[in-house]
Every structure is written in structure tokens, then in C-alpha cells.
Coordinates of C-alpha atoms and ligand atoms in Angstrom, one line a residue:
M8 CA -64.2 318.4 224.2
K9 CA -61.9 321.2 225.3
V10 CA -58.6 322.1 223.6
L11 CA -56.1 324.6 225.0
I12 CA -53.5 326.3 222.7
Q13 CA -50.9 327.5 225.1
G14 CA -48.4 330.4 225.0
G15 CA -48.5 331.3 221.3
R16 CA -48.4 334.8 219.9
V17 CA -52.0 335.4 218.9
V18 CA -52.2 337.5 215.7
D19 CA -55.8 338.4 215.2
P20 CA -56.9 340.9 212.4
H21 CA -60.4 341.3 213.8
T22 CA -59.6 342.5 217.3
K23 CA -56.1 343.7 216.3
K24 CA -54.7 341.6 219.1
D25 CA -51.0 340.8 218.7
Q26 CA -49.8 339.3 222.0
V27 CA -48.8 336.1 223.7
C28 CA -52.0 334.4 224.8
D29 CA -53.7 331.1 225.5
V30 CA -56.7 330.1 223.4
L31 CA -59.5 327.9 224.8
I32 CA -61.7 325.9 222.4
E33 CA -64.8 324.0 223.2
D34 CA -67.1 322.1 220.8
G35 CA -65.5 323.7 217.8
K36 CA -65.8 327.3 219.0
I37 CA -63.3 329.7 220.5
L38 CA -64.4 330.1 224.1
D39 CA -61.7 332.5 225.3
V40 CA -58.5 334.2 224.4
A41 CA -56.6 335.5 227.4
E42 CA -53.1 335.9 228.8
K43 CA -53.4 332.9 231.1
I44 CA -56.2 330.4 231.0
L45 CA -56.1 328.0 233.9
E46 CA -59.0 325.8 232.8
E47 CA -58.4 322.0 232.3
A48 CA -58.6 320.7 228.7
E49 CA -58.6 317.3 227.2
Q50 CA -55.9 318.4 224.7
V51 CA -53.2 320.9 225.3
I52 CA -51.2 322.3 222.3
N53 CA -47.8 324.0 223.0
A54 CA -47.6 327.0 220.8
K55 CA -44.5 328.6 222.4
G56 CA -42.6 330.6 219.8
C57 CA -45.3 330.2 217.2
F58 CA -47.9 332.5 215.7
V59 CA -51.5 331.5 216.4
M60 CA -53.4 332.9 213.4
P61 CA -56.9 332.3 212.0
G62 CA -56.8 329.4 209.6
F63 CA -56.0 330.4 206.1
I64 CA -58.8 330.7 203.5
D65 CA -57.7 330.0 200.0
L66 CA -60.1 331.6 197.5
H67 CA -58.6 329.9 194.5
V68 CA -58.1 326.1 194.4
H69 CA -58.5 323.5 191.7
L70 CA -59.4 320.2 193.3
R71 CA -60.0 318.3 190.0
D72 CA -62.8 316.3 191.5
P73 CA -65.1 315.1 189.9
G74 CA -63.6 313.7 186.7
L75 CA -59.9 314.4 186.9
E76 CA -59.0 312.5 190.0
Y77 CA -55.7 311.4 188.6
K78 CA -54.6 315.0 189.3
E79 CA -56.2 315.5 192.7
T80 CA -59.2 314.5 194.8
L81 CA -61.3 316.2 197.4
E82 CA -59.4 314.1 199.9
T83 CA -55.8 314.7 198.7
G84 CA -56.5 318.3 198.0
G85 CA -58.0 318.6 201.5
R86 CA -55.0 317.0 203.1
A87 CA -52.7 319.3 201.2
A88 CA -54.7 322.3 202.4
A89 CA -54.4 321.1 206.0
R90 CA -50.6 320.7 205.6
G91 CA -50.5 324.3 204.4
G92 CA -52.5 325.7 207.3
V93 CA -55.5 326.3 205.0
T94 CA -58.8 325.6 206.7
T95 CA -61.2 326.6 204.0
I96 CA -60.8 326.3 200.3
C97 CA -62.9 327.6 197.4
A98 CA -63.0 324.9 194.7
M99 CA -63.1 326.2 191.1
P100 CA -65.8 324.7 188.9
N101 CA -63.7 323.7 185.9
T102 CA -63.9 320.0 186.7
K103 CA -65.3 317.2 184.5
P104 CA -68.2 317.7 184.3
V105 CA -68.2 321.4 185.0
I106 CA -70.0 322.4 188.2
D107 CA -73.0 324.3 186.7
T108 CA -76.1 323.0 188.6
K109 CA -77.4 323.0 192.2
E110 CA -77.1 319.1 192.3
K111 CA -73.5 319.1 191.3
V112 CA -72.6 321.7 194.0
E113 CA -74.5 319.6 196.6
D114 CA -72.7 316.5 195.5
V115 CA -69.3 318.0 196.0
H116 CA -70.3 319.5 199.4
R117 CA -71.6 316.2 200.6
R118 CA -68.6 314.2 199.5
A119 CA -66.2 316.8 200.8
K120 CA -67.8 316.6 204.3
E121 CA -67.0 312.9 204.2
V122 CA -63.4 312.9 203.0
S123 CA -61.8 316.4 203.3
P124 CA -60.2 317.4 206.6
V125 CA -60.9 321.1 205.7
N126 CA -64.0 323.1 204.7
V127 CA -64.7 323.1 200.9
I128 CA -66.8 325.7 199.3
Q129 CA -67.7 324.7 195.8
L130 CA -68.0 327.6 193.3
G131 CA -70.3 327.4 190.4
A132 CA -69.6 328.1 186.7
V133 CA -71.1 331.2 185.1
T134 CA -72.2 329.4 181.9
V135 CA -73.4 325.8 181.2
G136 CA -70.3 323.6 180.7
Q137 CA -68.3 326.9 180.7
N138 CA -69.4 327.1 177.0
G139 CA -69.7 330.9 177.3
K140 CA -73.1 330.8 175.6
E141 CA -75.9 330.0 178.1
L142 CA -76.1 330.9 181.7
A143 CA -75.8 328.2 184.4
D144 CA -78.3 327.8 187.2
I145 CA -76.9 330.7 189.2
E146 CA -79.9 331.0 191.5
G147 CA -80.0 327.2 192.3
M148 CA -76.2 327.1 192.9
A149 CA -76.4 330.1 195.2
K150 CA -79.1 328.3 197.2
A151 CA -76.8 325.2 197.4
G152 CA -74.2 327.3 199.1
C153 CA -72.1 328.6 196.3
M154 CA -70.7 331.9 197.6
A155 CA -69.5 332.9 194.2
I156 CA -69.6 332.0 190.5
S157 CA -66.6 331.9 188.4
E158 CA -65.7 330.8 184.9
D159 CA -62.1 330.3 186.0
G160 CA -59.8 329.0 183.4
K161 CA -61.2 331.5 180.9
S162 CA -63.2 334.7 180.7
V163 CA -66.8 334.9 179.6
M164 CA -66.1 336.8 176.4
D165 CA -69.7 337.8 175.7
S166 CA -70.0 341.0 177.8
G167 CA -73.8 341.1 177.5
L168 CA -74.1 337.6 178.8
Y169 CA -71.6 338.2 181.5
R170 CA -73.5 341.3 182.6
K171 CA -76.7 339.2 182.9
A172 CA -74.7 336.8 185.1
M173 CA -73.6 339.6 187.3
R174 CA -77.1 340.9 187.7
L175 CA -78.2 337.4 188.8
A176 CA -75.2 337.0 191.2
K177 CA -76.1 340.4 192.7
E178 CA -79.8 339.4 193.1
N179 CA -78.7 336.2 194.8
G180 CA -76.2 337.8 197.1
I181 CA -73.1 336.1 195.8
A182 CA -69.9 337.4 194.2
V183 CA -68.3 336.9 190.8
F184 CA -64.7 335.7 190.8
A185 CA -63.1 336.7 187.6
H186 CA -60.3 335.0 185.6
C187 CA -59.2 337.9 183.4
E188 CA -57.9 336.9 180.0
D189 CA -59.0 338.1 176.6
I190 CA -58.9 334.8 174.7
N191 CA -58.8 336.5 171.3
M192 CA -55.6 338.2 172.3
V193 CA -53.6 335.2 173.5
E194 CA -52.4 334.1 170.1
G195 CA -50.9 330.8 171.3
G196 CA -48.9 332.5 174.0
V197 CA -47.4 330.3 176.8
M198 CA -45.3 332.8 178.8
N199 CA -44.9 336.5 179.3
A200 CA -44.3 338.5 176.1
D201 CA -40.7 339.7 176.5
K202 CA -37.1 339.2 175.7
K203 CA -37.0 335.9 177.5
A204 CA -39.8 334.5 175.4
K205 CA -37.8 335.5 172.3
E206 CA -34.7 333.9 173.6
L207 CA -36.5 330.6 174.3
G208 CA -38.3 330.9 171.0
L209 CA -41.8 330.8 172.7
R210 CA -44.9 332.8 172.0
G211 CA -45.7 335.6 174.5
I212 CA -48.8 336.7 176.5
S213 CA -48.8 340.4 176.9
N214 CA -50.1 342.3 179.9
A215 CA -53.0 343.7 177.9
V216 CA -54.5 340.2 177.6
E217 CA -55.2 340.5 181.3
D218 CA -55.7 344.2 181.7
V219 CA -58.4 344.6 179.0
I220 CA -60.7 342.2 180.9
V221 CA -59.8 343.7 184.3
A222 CA -61.0 347.0 183.0
R223 CA -64.1 345.6 181.4
D224 CA -65.1 343.6 184.5
I225 CA -64.6 346.6 186.8
L226 CA -66.9 348.7 184.5
L227 CA -69.5 345.9 184.5
A228 CA -69.3 345.7 188.3
K229 CA -69.8 349.4 188.5
E230 CA -73.0 349.2 186.4
T231 CA -74.4 346.1 188.0
G232 CA -73.3 346.7 191.6
V233 CA -72.1 343.1 191.9
K234 CA -69.3 342.1 194.3
L235 CA -66.4 341.4 192.0
H236 CA -63.2 339.6 193.0
L237 CA -60.3 339.6 190.5
C238 CA -58.4 336.3 190.5
H239 CA -54.6 335.8 190.3
C240 CA -53.7 339.4 189.3
S241 CA -50.3 339.5 187.6
T242 CA -49.8 342.9 186.1
K243 CA -48.9 346.4 187.4
D244 CA -51.9 348.0 185.6
S245 CA -54.3 345.6 187.3
V246 CA -53.1 347.0 190.6
T247 CA -53.7 350.6 189.4
M248 CA -57.2 349.7 188.2
V249 CA -58.1 348.0 191.4
E250 CA -57.0 351.1 193.3
M251 CA -59.2 353.3 191.0
A252 CA -62.1 351.0 191.6
K253 CA -61.7 351.3 195.3
K254 CA -61.4 355.0 195.1
D255 CA -64.7 354.9 193.3
H256 CA -66.1 352.8 196.3
L257 CA -66.9 349.8 194.2
E258 CA -67.1 346.4 195.8
V259 CA -64.0 345.2 194.0
S260 CA -61.4 343.0 195.6
A261 CA -58.3 341.3 194.3
E262 CA -55.9 338.4 195.0
V263 CA -52.3 337.7 194.2
C264 CA -50.6 334.3 194.2
P265 CA -47.1 333.7 195.7
H266 CA -45.6 332.8 192.4
H267 CA -46.6 336.2 191.0
F268 CA -45.2 338.2 193.9
I269 CA -42.0 336.2 194.1
L270 CA -40.9 335.0 190.6
T271 CA -40.2 337.0 187.5
T272 CA -39.8 335.9 183.9
D273 CA -36.0 336.0 184.6
D274 CA -36.4 333.0 186.9
I275 CA -37.2 330.9 183.8
K276 CA -33.8 329.5 182.9
S277 CA -34.8 326.9 180.3
D278 CA -37.8 325.6 178.4
D279 CA -39.2 324.0 181.6
G280 CA -43.0 323.4 181.8
N281 CA -43.0 323.7 185.6
F282 CA -42.8 327.5 185.1
K283 CA -45.8 327.6 182.9
M284 CA -48.9 329.2 184.5
N285 CA -51.8 331.4 183.5
P286 CA -51.4 334.3 183.9
P287 CA -47.6 333.9 183.3
L288 CA -44.7 335.1 185.4
R289 CA -44.3 338.8 184.6
A290 CA -41.6 341.4 184.7
K291 CA -39.8 342.9 187.7
E292 CA -41.9 346.1 187.7
D293 CA -45.1 344.0 187.8
V294 CA -43.8 342.0 190.8
E295 CA -42.9 345.2 192.6
M296 CA -46.3 346.7 192.1
L297 CA -48.0 343.5 193.3
R298 CA -45.9 343.6 196.4
E299 CA -46.8 347.3 197.0
G300 CA -50.4 346.5 196.4
L301 CA -50.3 343.7 199.0
K302 CA -48.5 346.0 201.5
S303 CA -51.0 348.9 201.1
G304 CA -54.0 346.5 201.0
I305 CA -55.2 347.5 197.5
M306 CA -54.6 343.8 196.8
E307 CA -56.2 342.3 199.9
A308 CA -56.0 338.6 199.4
I309 CA -53.3 336.0 198.9
S310 CA -54.5 332.9 197.1
T311 CA -52.7 330.0 195.5
D312 CA -54.4 329.1 192.2
H313 CA -53.4 325.5 193.3
A314 CA -53.4 323.7 190.0
P315 CA -52.2 320.0 190.3
H316 CA -51.3 318.1 187.2
A317 CA -49.7 314.6 186.6
A318 CA -45.9 314.6 186.2
E319 CA -46.0 313.9 182.5
E320 CA -48.2 317.0 182.0
K321 CA -45.6 319.3 183.5
N322 CA -42.2 317.7 183.1
C323 CA -42.0 318.7 179.4
S324 CA -41.5 321.8 177.3
F325 CA -43.6 325.0 177.6
T326 CA -45.5 324.3 174.5
K327 CA -46.6 320.8 175.6
A328 CA -47.1 321.5 179.3
A329 CA -50.4 322.2 181.0
F330 CA -50.9 325.6 182.7
G331 CA -50.6 325.9 186.5
I332 CA -48.6 324.9 189.6
V333 CA -49.5 323.6 193.0
G334 CA -49.5 326.0 195.9
L335 CA -51.5 324.9 199.0
E336 CA -48.5 323.4 200.8
T337 CA -46.1 326.2 200.1
S338 CA -48.1 329.4 200.3
A339 CA -47.7 330.2 204.0
S340 CA -44.0 329.5 204.0
L341 CA -43.4 331.5 200.8
T342 CA -45.5 334.4 202.1
Y343 CA -43.6 334.4 205.4
T344 CA -40.2 334.2 203.8
Y345 CA -40.7 336.7 200.9
L346 CA -43.1 339.2 202.4
V347 CA -43.0 339.1 206.2
D348 CA -39.3 338.2 206.9
K349 CA -38.3 340.8 204.3
G350 CA -40.4 343.5 206.1
I351 CA -43.0 344.0 203.4
L352 CA -45.9 342.7 205.4
T353 CA -46.3 342.5 209.2
P354 CA -47.5 339.2 210.7
M355 CA -50.8 340.9 211.2
Q356 CA -51.0 341.8 207.5
M357 CA -50.1 338.2 206.6
A358 CA -53.1 337.0 208.7
E359 CA -55.3 339.7 207.0
R360 CA -54.3 338.7 203.4
M361 CA -54.5 335.0 204.0
S362 CA -57.5 334.7 206.2
Y363 CA -59.4 337.8 207.4
A364 CA -59.9 339.5 204.0
P365 CA -60.8 336.2 202.2
A366 CA -63.4 335.6 204.9
K367 CA -64.8 339.1 204.3
I368 CA -64.9 338.6 200.5
L369 CA -66.9 335.4 201.0
G370 CA -69.1 336.9 203.7
L371 CA -68.1 334.3 206.3
S372 CA -68.7 336.2 209.6
D373 CA -67.6 333.3 211.9
K374 CA -64.2 332.8 210.3
G375 CA -60.9 334.8 209.7
S376 CA -60.4 335.6 213.4
V377 CA -59.0 334.1 216.6
S378 CA -61.4 335.7 219.0
R379 CA -64.2 334.7 221.3
G380 CA -67.2 333.1 219.6
M381 CA -65.5 332.4 216.3
T382 CA -65.3 329.0 214.7
A383 CA -62.0 327.4 215.9
D384 CA -60.3 327.2 212.5
I385 CA -56.8 328.0 213.5
V386 CA -53.2 327.6 212.3
V387 CA -50.2 327.4 214.6
F388 CA -47.2 328.6 212.5
D389 CA -43.6 328.4 213.6
P390 CA -41.8 331.5 212.0
D391 CA -38.3 330.3 212.9
K392 CA -38.5 326.8 211.4
E393 CA -36.4 326.6 208.2
Y394 CA -36.8 323.8 205.6
V395 CA -36.3 322.9 202.0
I396 CA -39.4 322.5 199.8
D397 CA -39.6 318.9 198.6
P398 CA -42.6 318.0 196.5
A399 CA -42.1 314.3 197.6
D400 CA -43.5 315.4 201.0
F401 CA -46.7 316.9 199.5
A402 CA -50.0 315.4 200.3
S403 CA -51.2 316.7 197.0
K404 CA -51.1 314.4 194.0
G405 CA -49.6 317.3 192.1
K406 CA -45.8 317.7 192.6
N407 CA -45.6 320.5 190.0
T408 CA -43.9 323.5 191.6
P409 CA -41.1 325.8 190.5
F410 CA -40.1 326.1 194.1
A411 CA -38.8 322.6 194.5
G412 CA -35.5 322.7 196.4
W413 CA -36.0 326.3 197.6
K414 CA -35.1 327.0 201.2
V415 CA -37.9 328.8 203.1
K416 CA -38.5 330.1 206.6
G417 CA -41.7 329.5 208.6
K418 CA -43.7 326.2 208.8
V419 CA -47.1 325.2 209.8
K420 CA -47.0 323.2 213.0
Y421 CA -50.7 322.5 213.7
T422 CA -53.9 323.1 211.7
L423 CA -57.2 323.0 213.5
V424 CA -60.6 322.9 211.8
N425 CA -63.7 323.2 213.9
G426 CA -61.5 322.8 217.0
K427 CA -60.0 319.5 215.8
V428 CA -56.4 319.0 214.9
V429 CA -56.3 318.0 211.3
Y430 CA -52.6 318.3 210.7
E431 CA -49.6 318.1 213.0
A432 CA -46.0 318.6 211.8
Ligands
ZN502 ZN1 -57.7 331.4 186.5

């Protein structure tokens, strides 16, 4: 089966091509990218006025499956991804049960193939049941296709044990994705430690809660040589430390989520649980540093930390609410509106941060590029389409977002996975 994407602006970070081109796909692979392709195709997609980018790769997603299917499933999460132009997602292992064995990884991969329209890469936990005491079957999970291990939701506080996990990850050729939070320093905090928290009478989480672990993890990566990826960075000092690690030629990468590069603690107007996430929304100077880091490439990936919850778990006060917001269906529009349209990133850099760099971090050599021979995971994105974010439209079971009612610019028009249209606006 041949598919032809006609007349779109191909933005490809791998070949650095940025020009109006046709893209010909056959049997799931990109056959040709050229100014005018005359070949007949069974399906023709009109991409006039749109970007044709490599499908987005979201390194940080909570699919809640198995065990918490009332929040999300492999199917609803997969459909949400497709709506957001995301063609590959990394599923975090903090499900019920925790994904900590080869068999559990294989189970998710098998079920995802049946029900998810997008590629799902299950990540494995660092410790058994995320108990922080005993290492999970890292070798077995790596063999089952885990491209990284992560204790996301918490940090492994025992540095000795964590170092052992890093050595094993390195031996098995996989990365460590780090959630950086010193649990002994949280002290019941629910939002950023600042004037606003005092005003609202809420306990604060200081920047050091994150920074202490960022520093530790970089030092451990330096000693073990493991590939370290820092999740959902929210502080200015995390950017400084990632920059230092890169100057030191360490294999350290970092991601930033849209809520952290758009919102500050000042956007929290009342004690509304929909603004509760971990790490929390920070100060203006943190947001500015994160944006600069994304611009310079120190922070090379944009991920969502998509964290769906039931309505009653979020529509309540900060103290009662669960941590996290959904992001799969709003990430591309928010990135375009707040980074590209405002001149912070070029469209090419958007494709780099959302697809090419994540593919590199995972070691996926056939993804992250719209060029000959690559797997045809592609997003057709209309940069001129304006719309208002309405959670009622989400495919995700989670409707919890602080961006409800926000007007954005740029919308996904088509998402293709393996050359097949899995979403059409
Ligand atoms: Zn996390």
C-alpha cells in the first residue's frame, strides 16, 4: 500500500531539510522525499500549509495500565497520543502491579500491539515493586525491550543500590530515566515553596528537593558511565547542572514539560488541585532558564509527564488532590504557541525536541526523521489553526489540565504510525 503526503513543509532534523516536499510511503517505510513525486498512491494526504514532521516521541507517559484502568488504559492513552501527534510513548512502570519483571514488560508490549494505535515502549522499575530495597530484574527487562529503567514517581534514595542499578543498566545497554526528588526533604509540600504557598496556606517544595538528586545522579552517571536522562526538570539549577555535565562529556540528557516552560506559580489563582504536579510549577526565573535551555539544546527533549486521574482526584484542594496533569493532547499545540510562535524555537528545533532527540536518547535509529528509509511515523501539523483547549474533546480518560479554556495556535491534522493514518482531525 502506497501513501503520498502532498505539498507540506517537510521539517526534518536528521537531514536538516526544511522545504515544501512530497513524501511517498510504502509498506510502512518512507520511500522518497522530493519536491514533486508523480507516482500513483492508494491514499493521498493534502498537507498544504502544514508542517510534515517526524512523529513525536514522548519519553514520559503514565498509561495506568495494568491496575489503574479507571484513570487510563493502553487503548485510551494510545488514542490520546495519536490525537497529539505522538507516535511513540514510553510508559512509566508505576502501575499496579509495578512493572519489574520481563514477563510484565512482555505483557504490556503484547497488549499494546493489540489495542494501541501508537508504539508503546514499556519502561521497567529500578527496584522490585518500587520499594527502593531490592533491584528488579533489570537484565530480563532489557531483553524484553525495555529501553530504560525508571523509578518514576520517586527517587531511589539508597545511592549504593542505585549505583548498582546504573552499572546493570550500562551492562545491558539501556538508559536510566531519573525522577529527581529527595523524599526526605519534601516535608509534606504540595506546591512550590514561595510567597504564593504562604498566601494559600500550603506547604512548599523547595528547588533543592530536585537539585540535590540531579547533582547526585549526574555524579553517579559520571562514575558508572550509564546513559542518564533527567525527567521533568523544573528548576534553573537543574539546567546549569545539565550544562556542566555536557561540558564534561557525560551521556546526560534532560526533558522539560510544557507546564514547566509555560506556567509559573503565579498562575495558581486559588487552591485548585488541577495545578498540582510533581515537580511543582516554579518561579519566573526557573521558567526563563528552562526556555533558554530548550533554545540552546542543553535541554534537548520535550515530554509531557502525561498523568491522567479521575475527576474527583483532581477537582479538589491541593492537599487532597493527586499529583499530575494530562499532556499528550496539548503538548504540540502548547509548544508551538509558546515556543515557536513566540520565536524561542524554530520549527526545526520543535521537531528536534519532540522527536529527533527523544529517538536518539532511546537509541531508535529508524525514527525521529522524515527521510528515505525511515519508519513512516509522521505528523502533519497545521501551524495556523487556532482553537480552544477543551478537555471534553480528549480521547484520554484524564481531563485534568490547567490549560482548559486556553486559546492555542497549531493543531495536529494527521498522525501516521507505520505509514497508516491513526488520527485525522
Ligand atoms: Zn516523575
